[in-house]
XYZ file of C-alpha atoms in Angstrom:
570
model
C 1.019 -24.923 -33.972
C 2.527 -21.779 -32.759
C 4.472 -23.782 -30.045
C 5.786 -25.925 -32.776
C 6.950 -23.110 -34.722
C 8.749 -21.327 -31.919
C 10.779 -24.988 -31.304
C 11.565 -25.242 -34.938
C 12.739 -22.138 -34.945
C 14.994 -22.374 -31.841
C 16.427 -25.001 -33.265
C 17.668 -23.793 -36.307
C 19.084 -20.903 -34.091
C 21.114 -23.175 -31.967
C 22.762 -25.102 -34.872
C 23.639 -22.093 -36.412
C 24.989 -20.698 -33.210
C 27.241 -23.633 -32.262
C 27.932 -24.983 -35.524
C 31.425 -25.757 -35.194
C 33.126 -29.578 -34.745
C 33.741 -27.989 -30.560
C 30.916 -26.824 -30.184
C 28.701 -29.879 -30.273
C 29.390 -30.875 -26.814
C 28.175 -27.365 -25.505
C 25.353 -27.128 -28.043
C 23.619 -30.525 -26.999
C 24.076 -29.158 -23.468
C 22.296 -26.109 -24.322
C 19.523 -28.093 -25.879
C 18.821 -29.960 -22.897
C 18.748 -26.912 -20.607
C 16.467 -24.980 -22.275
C 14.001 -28.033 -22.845
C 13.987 -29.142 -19.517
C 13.175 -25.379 -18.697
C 10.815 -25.369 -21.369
C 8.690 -28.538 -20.129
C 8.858 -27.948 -16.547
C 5.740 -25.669 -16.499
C 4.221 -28.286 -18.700
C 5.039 -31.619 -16.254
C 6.680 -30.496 -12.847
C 4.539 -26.800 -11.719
C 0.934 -28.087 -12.060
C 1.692 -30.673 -9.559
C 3.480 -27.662 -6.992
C 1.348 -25.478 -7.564
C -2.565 -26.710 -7.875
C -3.631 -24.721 -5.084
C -2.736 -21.582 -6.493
C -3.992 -22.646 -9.955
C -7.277 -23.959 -8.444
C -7.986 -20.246 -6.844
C -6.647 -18.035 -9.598
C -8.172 -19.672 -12.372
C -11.387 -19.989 -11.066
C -14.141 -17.279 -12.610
C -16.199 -15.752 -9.502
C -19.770 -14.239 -9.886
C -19.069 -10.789 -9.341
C -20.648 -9.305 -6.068
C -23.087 -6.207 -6.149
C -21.587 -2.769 -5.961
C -22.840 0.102 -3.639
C -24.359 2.666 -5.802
C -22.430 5.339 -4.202
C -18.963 3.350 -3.946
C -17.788 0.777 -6.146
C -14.745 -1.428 -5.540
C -12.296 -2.871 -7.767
C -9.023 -4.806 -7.728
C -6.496 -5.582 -10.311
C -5.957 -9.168 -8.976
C -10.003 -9.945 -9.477
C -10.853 -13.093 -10.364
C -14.634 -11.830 -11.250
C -13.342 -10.190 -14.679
C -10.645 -10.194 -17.080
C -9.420 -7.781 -19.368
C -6.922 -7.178 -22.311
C -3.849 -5.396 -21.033
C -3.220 -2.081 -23.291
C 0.466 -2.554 -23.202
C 1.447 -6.099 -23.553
C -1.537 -7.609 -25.703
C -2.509 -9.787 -22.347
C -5.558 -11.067 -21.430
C -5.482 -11.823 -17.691
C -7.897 -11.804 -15.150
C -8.703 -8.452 -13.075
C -10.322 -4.977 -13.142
C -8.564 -3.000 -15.151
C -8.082 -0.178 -12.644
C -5.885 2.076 -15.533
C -9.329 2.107 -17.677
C -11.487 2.795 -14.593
C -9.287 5.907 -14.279
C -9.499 7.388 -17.565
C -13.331 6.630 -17.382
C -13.350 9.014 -14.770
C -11.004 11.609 -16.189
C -12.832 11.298 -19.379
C -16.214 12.106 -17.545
C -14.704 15.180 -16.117
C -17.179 18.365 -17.389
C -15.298 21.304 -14.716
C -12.133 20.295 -12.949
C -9.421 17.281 -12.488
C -7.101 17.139 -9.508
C -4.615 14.395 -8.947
C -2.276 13.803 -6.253
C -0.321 10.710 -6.905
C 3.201 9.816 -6.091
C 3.991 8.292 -9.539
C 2.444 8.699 -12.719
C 3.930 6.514 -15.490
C 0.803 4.994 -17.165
C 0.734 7.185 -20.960
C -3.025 6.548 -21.445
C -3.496 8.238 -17.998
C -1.754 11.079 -19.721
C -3.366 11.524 -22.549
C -6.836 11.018 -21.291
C -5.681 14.423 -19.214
C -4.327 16.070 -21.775
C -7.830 15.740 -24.167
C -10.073 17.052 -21.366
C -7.286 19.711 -20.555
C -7.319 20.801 -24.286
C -10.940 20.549 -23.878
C -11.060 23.502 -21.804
C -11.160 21.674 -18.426
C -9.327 22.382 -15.387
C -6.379 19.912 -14.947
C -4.082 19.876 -12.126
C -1.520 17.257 -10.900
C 0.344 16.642 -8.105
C 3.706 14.533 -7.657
C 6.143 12.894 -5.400
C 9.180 14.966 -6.059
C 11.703 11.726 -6.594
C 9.082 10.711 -9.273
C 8.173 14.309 -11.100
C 10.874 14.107 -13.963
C 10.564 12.201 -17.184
C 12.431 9.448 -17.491
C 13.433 10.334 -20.930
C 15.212 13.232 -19.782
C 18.123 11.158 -18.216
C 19.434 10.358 -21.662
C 20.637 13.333 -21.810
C 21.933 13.697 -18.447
C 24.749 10.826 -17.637
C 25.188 12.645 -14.040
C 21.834 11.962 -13.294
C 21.442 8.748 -14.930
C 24.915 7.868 -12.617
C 23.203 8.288 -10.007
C 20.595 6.148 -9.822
C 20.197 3.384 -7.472
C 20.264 -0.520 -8.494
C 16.372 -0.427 -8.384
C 16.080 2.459 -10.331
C 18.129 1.657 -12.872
C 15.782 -1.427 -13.245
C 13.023 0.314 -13.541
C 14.841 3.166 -16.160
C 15.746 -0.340 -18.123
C 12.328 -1.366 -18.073
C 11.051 2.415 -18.977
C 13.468 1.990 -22.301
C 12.617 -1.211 -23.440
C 8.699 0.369 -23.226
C 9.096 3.275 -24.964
C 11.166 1.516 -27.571
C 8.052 0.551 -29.789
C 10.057 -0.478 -32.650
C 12.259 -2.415 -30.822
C 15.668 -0.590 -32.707
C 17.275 0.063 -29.184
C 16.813 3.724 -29.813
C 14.114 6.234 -28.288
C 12.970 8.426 -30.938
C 11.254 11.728 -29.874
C 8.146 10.726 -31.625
C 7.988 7.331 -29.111
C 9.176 9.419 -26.124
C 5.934 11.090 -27.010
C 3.484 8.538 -26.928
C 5.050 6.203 -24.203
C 6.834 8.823 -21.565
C 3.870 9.848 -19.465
C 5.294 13.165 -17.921
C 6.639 14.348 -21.105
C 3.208 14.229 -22.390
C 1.675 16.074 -19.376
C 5.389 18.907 -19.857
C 4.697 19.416 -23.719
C 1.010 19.655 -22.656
C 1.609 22.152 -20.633
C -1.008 20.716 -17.367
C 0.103 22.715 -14.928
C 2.398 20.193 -12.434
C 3.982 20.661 -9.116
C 5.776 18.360 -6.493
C 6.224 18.319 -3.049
C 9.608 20.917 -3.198
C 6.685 23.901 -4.142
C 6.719 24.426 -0.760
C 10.446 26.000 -1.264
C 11.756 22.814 0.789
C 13.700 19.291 -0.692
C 10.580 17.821 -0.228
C 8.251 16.570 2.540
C 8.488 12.735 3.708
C 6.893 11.445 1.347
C 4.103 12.919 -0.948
C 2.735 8.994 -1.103
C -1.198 10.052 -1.957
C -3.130 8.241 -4.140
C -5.984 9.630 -5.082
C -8.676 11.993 -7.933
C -11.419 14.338 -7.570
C -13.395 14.704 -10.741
C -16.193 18.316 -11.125
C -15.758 18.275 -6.955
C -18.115 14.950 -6.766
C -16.112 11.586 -7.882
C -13.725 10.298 -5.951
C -10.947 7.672 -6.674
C -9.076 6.323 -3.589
C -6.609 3.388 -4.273
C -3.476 1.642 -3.247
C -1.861 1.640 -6.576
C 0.934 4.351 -8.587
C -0.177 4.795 -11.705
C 2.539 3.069 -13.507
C 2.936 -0.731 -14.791
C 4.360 -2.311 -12.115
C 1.577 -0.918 -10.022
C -1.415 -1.958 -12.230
C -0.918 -4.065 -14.740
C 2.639 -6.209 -14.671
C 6.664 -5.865 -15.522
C 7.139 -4.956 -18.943
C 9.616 -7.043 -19.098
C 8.127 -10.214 -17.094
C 5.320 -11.139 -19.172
C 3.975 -13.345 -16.484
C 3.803 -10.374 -13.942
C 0.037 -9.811 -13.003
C 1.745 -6.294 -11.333
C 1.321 -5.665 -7.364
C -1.964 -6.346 -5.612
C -4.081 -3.076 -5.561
C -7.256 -1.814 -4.661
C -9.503 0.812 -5.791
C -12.941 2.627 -4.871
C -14.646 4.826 -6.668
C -17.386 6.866 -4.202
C -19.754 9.271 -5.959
C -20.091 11.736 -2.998
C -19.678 16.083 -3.041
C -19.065 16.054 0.854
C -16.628 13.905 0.471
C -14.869 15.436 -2.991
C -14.854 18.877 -0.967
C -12.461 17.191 1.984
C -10.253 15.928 -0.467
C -10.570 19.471 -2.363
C -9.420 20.898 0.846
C -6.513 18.868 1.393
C -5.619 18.947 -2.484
C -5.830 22.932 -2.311
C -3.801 22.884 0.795
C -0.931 21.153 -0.951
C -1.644 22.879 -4.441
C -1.033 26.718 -2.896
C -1.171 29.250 -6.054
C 0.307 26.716 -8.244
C 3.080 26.925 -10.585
C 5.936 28.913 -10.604
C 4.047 31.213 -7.648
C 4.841 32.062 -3.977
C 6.180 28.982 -1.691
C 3.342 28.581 -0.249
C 1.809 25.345 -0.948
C 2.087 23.159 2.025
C 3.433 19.458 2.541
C 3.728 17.039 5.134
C 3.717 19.054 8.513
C 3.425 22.483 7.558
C -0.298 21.166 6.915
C -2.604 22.481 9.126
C -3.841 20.497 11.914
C -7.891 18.828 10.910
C -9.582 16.310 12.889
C -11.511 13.221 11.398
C -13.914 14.377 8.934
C -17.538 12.288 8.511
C -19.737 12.056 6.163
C -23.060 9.975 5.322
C -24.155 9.388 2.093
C -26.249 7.076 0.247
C -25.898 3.458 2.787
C -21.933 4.769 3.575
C -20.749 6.537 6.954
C -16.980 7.477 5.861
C -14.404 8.813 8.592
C -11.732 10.272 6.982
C -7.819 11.137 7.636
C -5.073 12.744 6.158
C -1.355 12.517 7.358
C 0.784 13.502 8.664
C 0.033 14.394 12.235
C 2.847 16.380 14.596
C 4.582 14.450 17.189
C 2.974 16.642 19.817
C -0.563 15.766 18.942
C -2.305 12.969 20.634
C -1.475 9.679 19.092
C -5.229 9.109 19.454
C -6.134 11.796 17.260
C -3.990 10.738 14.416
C -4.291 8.477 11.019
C -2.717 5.594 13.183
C -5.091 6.390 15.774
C -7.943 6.447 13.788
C -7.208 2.783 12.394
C -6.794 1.808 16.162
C -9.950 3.239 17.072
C -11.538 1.293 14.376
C -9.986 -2.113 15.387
C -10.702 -1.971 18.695
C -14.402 -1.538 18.016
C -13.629 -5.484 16.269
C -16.639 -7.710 17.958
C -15.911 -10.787 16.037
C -12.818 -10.482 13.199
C -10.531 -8.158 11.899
C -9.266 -9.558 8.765
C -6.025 -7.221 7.213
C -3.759 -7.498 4.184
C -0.771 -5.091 4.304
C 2.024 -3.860 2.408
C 4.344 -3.230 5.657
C 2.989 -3.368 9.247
C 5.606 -1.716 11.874
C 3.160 0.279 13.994
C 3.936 -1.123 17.709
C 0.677 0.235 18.912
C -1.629 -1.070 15.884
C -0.176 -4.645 16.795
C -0.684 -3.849 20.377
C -4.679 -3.123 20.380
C -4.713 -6.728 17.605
C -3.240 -8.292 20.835
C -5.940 -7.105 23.057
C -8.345 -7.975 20.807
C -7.055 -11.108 20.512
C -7.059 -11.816 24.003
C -11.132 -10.977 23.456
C -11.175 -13.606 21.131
C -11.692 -11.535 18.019
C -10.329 -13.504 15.475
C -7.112 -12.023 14.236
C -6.056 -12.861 9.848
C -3.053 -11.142 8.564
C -1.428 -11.056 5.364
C 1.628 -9.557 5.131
C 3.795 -8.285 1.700
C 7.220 -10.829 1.722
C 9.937 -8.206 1.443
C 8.452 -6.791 4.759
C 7.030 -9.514 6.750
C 10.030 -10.873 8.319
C 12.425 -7.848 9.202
C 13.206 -6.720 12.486
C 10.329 -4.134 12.301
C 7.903 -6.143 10.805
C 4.517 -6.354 13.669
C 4.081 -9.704 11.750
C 7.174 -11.248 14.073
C 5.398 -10.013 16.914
C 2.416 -11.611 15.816
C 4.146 -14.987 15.686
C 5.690 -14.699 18.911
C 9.228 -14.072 17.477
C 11.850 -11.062 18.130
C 14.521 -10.349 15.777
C 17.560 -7.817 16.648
C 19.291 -5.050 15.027
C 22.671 -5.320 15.377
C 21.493 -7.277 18.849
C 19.491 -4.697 19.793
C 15.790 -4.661 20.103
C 13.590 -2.254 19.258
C 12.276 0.229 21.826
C 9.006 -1.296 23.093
C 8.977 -4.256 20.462
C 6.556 -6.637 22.230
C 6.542 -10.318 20.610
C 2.595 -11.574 21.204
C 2.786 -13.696 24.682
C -0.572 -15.667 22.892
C 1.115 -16.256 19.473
C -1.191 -16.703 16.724
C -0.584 -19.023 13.540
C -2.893 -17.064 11.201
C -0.245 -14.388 9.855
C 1.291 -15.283 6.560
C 2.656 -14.109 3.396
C 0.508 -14.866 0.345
C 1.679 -16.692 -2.759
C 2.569 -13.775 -5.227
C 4.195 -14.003 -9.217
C 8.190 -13.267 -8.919
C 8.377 -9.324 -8.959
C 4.701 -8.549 -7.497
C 4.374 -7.123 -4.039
C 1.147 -7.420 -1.825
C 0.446 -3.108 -2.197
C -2.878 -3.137 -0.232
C -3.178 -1.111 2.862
C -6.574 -2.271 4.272
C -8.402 -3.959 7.414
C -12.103 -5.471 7.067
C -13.468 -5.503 10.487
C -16.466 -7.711 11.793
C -17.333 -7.902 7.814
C -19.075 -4.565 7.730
C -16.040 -2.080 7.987
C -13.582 -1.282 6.159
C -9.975 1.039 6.745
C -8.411 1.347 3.180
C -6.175 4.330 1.305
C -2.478 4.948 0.634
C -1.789 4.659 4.419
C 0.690 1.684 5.106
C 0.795 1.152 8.904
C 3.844 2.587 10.313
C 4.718 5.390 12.280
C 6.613 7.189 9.314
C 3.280 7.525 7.604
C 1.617 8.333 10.442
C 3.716 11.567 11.127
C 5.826 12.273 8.209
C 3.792 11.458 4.874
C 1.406 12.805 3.362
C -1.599 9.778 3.410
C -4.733 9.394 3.323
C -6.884 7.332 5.679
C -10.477 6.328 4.899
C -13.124 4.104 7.052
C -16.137 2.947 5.552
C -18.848 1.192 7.318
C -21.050 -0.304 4.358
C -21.157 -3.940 4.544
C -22.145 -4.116 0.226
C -18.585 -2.024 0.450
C -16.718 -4.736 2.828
C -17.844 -7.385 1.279
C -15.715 -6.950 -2.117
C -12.773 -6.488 0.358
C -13.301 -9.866 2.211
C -13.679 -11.779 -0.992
C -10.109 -10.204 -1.804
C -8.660 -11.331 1.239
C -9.950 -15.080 1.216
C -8.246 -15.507 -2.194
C -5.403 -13.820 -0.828
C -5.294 -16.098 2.345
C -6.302 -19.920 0.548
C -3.092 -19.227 -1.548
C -0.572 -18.256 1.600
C 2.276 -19.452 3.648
C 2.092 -19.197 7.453
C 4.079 -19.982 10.404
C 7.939 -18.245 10.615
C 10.301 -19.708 7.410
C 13.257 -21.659 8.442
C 15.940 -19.058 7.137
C 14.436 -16.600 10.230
C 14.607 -19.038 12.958
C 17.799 -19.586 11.929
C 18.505 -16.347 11.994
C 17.261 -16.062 15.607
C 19.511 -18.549 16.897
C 22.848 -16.913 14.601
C 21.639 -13.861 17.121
C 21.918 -15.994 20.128
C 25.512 -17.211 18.908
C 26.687 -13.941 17.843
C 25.404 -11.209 20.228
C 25.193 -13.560 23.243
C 22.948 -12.318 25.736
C 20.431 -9.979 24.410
C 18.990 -7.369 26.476
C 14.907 -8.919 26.003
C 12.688 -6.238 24.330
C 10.846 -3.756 26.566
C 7.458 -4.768 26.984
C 4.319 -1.967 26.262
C 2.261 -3.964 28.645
C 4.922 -4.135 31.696
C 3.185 -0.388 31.578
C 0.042 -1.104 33.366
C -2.864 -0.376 31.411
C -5.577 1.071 33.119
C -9.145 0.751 33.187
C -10.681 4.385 33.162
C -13.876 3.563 34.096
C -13.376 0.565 36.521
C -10.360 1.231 38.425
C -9.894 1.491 41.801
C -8.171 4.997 43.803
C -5.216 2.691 44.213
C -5.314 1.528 40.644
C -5.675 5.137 39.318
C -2.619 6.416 41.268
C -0.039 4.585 39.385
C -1.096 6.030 36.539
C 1.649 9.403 35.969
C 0.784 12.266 36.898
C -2.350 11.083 39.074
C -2.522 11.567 42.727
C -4.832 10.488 45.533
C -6.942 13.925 44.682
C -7.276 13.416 41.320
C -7.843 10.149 41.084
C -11.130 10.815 43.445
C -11.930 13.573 40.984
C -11.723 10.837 37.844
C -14.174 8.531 39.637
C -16.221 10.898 40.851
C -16.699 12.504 36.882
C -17.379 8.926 35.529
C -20.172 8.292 37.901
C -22.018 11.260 35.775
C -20.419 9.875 32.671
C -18.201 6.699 31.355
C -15.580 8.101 29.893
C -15.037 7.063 26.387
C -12.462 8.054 24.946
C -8.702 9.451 26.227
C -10.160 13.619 25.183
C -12.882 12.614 27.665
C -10.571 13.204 31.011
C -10.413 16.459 29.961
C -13.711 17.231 31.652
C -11.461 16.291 34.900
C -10.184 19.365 36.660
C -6.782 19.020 36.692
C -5.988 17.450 33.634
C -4.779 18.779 30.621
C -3.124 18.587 27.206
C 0.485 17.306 29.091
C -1.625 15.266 31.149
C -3.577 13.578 28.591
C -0.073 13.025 26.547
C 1.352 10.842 29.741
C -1.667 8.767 29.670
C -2.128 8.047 26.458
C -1.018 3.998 26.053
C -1.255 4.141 29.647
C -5.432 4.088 30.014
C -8.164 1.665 28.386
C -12.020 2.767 27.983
């Protein structure tokens, strides 16, 4: 009935609007538009679009959760929940609710380091505990620590905004307009403008300029520590668009996220540390909180509790410390140790090396899956070209070491997304039993100039949430390169002629450590005849396992171990 209403309605609009003897023409025009629009979803989409229907429509048992970590996703198709915003029931977790659950559980202390924070309930679930007597404290990305609200009174600023932006400051008005009147009263700026509420709260709030810089990379964590035990790790701002869906595109579902709540004190003091670290004395105090490199330098950090062993990471790491050592070297560690699979979906994937150890271990035949966010997946960057076998230029130049897969595979794609959601995952499920996950996207800017955070859980109860997430994610994708990029490849041949082919990583000669012969071991830099003796003759005590090992060599050190590095296998 309410379908027949709306086309009654419309119709009495559009005789009203184009009511004049000229008009007729463009009126019955208009009419057939807008009902052959209107049908399409109703005749033409089920039959394009089945598949996707077929897996996102489909109710799933929900799988059991780890006592000590529970997982949840806001794509889920094992729950459904009514959207606080836009009166939607949709399928997923609602990750904004699972949030304030924890915030609202909070009996000491409440630290957040997130790079936006948009959501209002979010806010005011902070703002009760901090009135409540409870320690609140909240950390920013300094391009996203204003309130939007404040630009109305600031053309300048409001000028200056890029095209994006400005979308999402249109979007931010039409939200906080409750009444609809075009106008933003202060009494709606109050209930809907997230960081005003925090300001006229006074929860004490800092960004990544506290350091008395412009700002570090990019302050990009995501992640809580409730009364130093609970802690929330996810992919996801905290704004619409991140969790729930487009204000303004009602079919948005909002981009794919992930989030894990672990129930752990060990762990809650690491990410104490590294919130303290970046925290310093707080407001308005000395410059001394510290961001992005002026961190200081902290290996992996383990802990075991409950059926979880968790590695943990935070970024960024200097350029002069071993790329082994790092949050990019951590996730390589972890996918080499890949036996059988190594199953990732990714928001962008540019880190040469990452894809370099996949290629190895797809020359092991460990099955190789990756899923790849559109936008990303096919620029000149992107690891997923390499994957394919395919090198794009920039301006008909390669990148520096860009190595296309010699043994392309065909199981990289893009998955099958609502118009204006983005694939925002950053994990990895290896061998079904471990998982990398966190804020960290896999590129070398996050890896040594953001501040990120890098967790690896080996829990198989924890993995398996992960791989049910990807298998939706993958029977709903595209693979193989799109026509518009091999097209694209050969408007490069035309227009740049000859280009130089890309420098190959494994031209290098990789090394076996612990199998190579004197001869082998002296193309290696730095090694000589002596030395290389020396390596063999330390292995026969010992295998060396990892690139610190060789430091047990005489005659190698910290310069040494930086020329080998890429350069040795173990």
């Amino acid at each position: 009935m309410k379908f027949v209403s709306k086309i009654s309605q419309f119709s009495k609009n559009i005789f009203n609007r184009f009511s004049s003897e000229q008009d007729i023409l463009t009126r019955n025009v208009f009419i057939y538009k807008y009902l052959y629009y209107l049908f399409l979803p109703v005749f033409i989409l089920p039959l394009t679009s089945c598949q996707q229907s077929k897996s996102d429509n489909q109710t799933l048992k929900p799988l059991p959760q780890d006592s000590s970590a529970q997982v949840y996703f806001n794509h889920s198709q094992t729950s459904e929940y009514k959207e606080p915003y836009r009166d939607k029931i949709r399928k997923g977790d609602n990750l904004e609710q699972i949030i304030i659950d924890a915030i609202s559980q909070a009996e000491s202390t409440i630290d957040i380091a997130i790079q936006e924070l948009r959501l209002p309930l979010i806010a005011q679930a902070l703002v009760k505990k901090h009135r409540a007597g409870i320690k609140v404290r909240v950390i920013l990305e300094n391009n996203y620590s204003r309130p939007w609200s404040d630009l109305a009174t600031d053309k300048l600023a409001a000028d200056k905004l890029t095209k994006r932006e400005q979308e999402k400051y249109q979007e931010f008005n039409k939200f906080v307009d409750i009444n609809e009147d075009g106008k933003l009263s202060q009494e709606e700026i109050n209930q809907r403008d997230a960081l005003k509420i925090l300001r006229n709260s006074k929860i004490p709030l800092i960004d990544d300029t506290a350091d008395g810089s412009k700002g570090s990379g990019l302050m990009h964590h995501k992640f809580i520590v409730v009364d130093n035990r609970f802690v929330i790790v996810t992919s996801a701002n905290f704004t619409l668009s991140g969790i729930h869906g487009d204000y303004d595109n009602y079919d948005s579902l909002g981009n794919v996220n992930n989030l894990i709540k672990i129930d752990s004190v060990e762990l809650a003091d690491i990410f104490t540390e590294e919130f303290n670290i970046m925290w310093g004395d707080g407001v308005g105090g000395k410059f001394d909180s510290k961001f992005g490199l002026q961190k200081p330098r902290r290996d992996f950090q383990e802990v075991i509790f409950g059926n979880n062993k968790v590695t943990v990471n935070f970024s960024p790491a200097s350029p002069t410390k071993l790329w082994i050592d790092s949050s990019n070297g951590l996730i390589g560690k972890t996918l080499k140790s890949a036996e059988k699979s190594i199953d990732s979906a990714l928001f962008v994937f540019s880190a040469q090396r990452l894809s370099n150890i996949l290629e190895t271990s797809h020359q092991k035949k460990v099955k190789i899956r990756t899923l790849l966010e559109p936008d990303f997946a096919y620029r000149f960057y992107s690891e997923g070209l390499d994957m394919t076998g395919v090198a794009l230029s920039n301006k008909c130049k390669y990148e520096l070491n860009n190595q296309p897969w010699s043994n392309p595979i065909q199981t990289t794609g893009i998955p099958l997304l609502t118009s204006g959601d983005l694939l925002h995952h950053k994990y990895s499920v290896i061998d079904k039993k471990i998982v990398i996950t966190g804020s960290h996207n896999w590129t070398e800017a996050a890896n040594i100039g953001n501040d990120e955070t890098v967790l690896v859980i080996e829990n198989p109860k924890v993995a398996a949430h992960y791989v049910r997430e990807f298998e939706r994610l993958y029977s709903n994708a595209e693979f193989g390169i799109p026509g518009r990029i091999e097209k694209k490849v050969k408007q490069e041949e035309k227009e740049c002629g000859e280009i130089k082919a890309p420098s190959r990583f494994a031209e290098k000669v990789i090394v076996d450590i612990n199998t190579a012969t004197v001869e082998e071991l002296v193309t290696l830099p730095g090694v000589g005849k002596k030395l290389a003796e020396s390596i063999i003759k330390a292995r026969r005590e010992k295998h060396f396992d990892s690139l610190q090992d060789l430091d047990r060599v005489k005659g190698i050190g910290k310069k040494m171990l930086v020329k080998l590095e890429g350069r040795v296998s173990f």
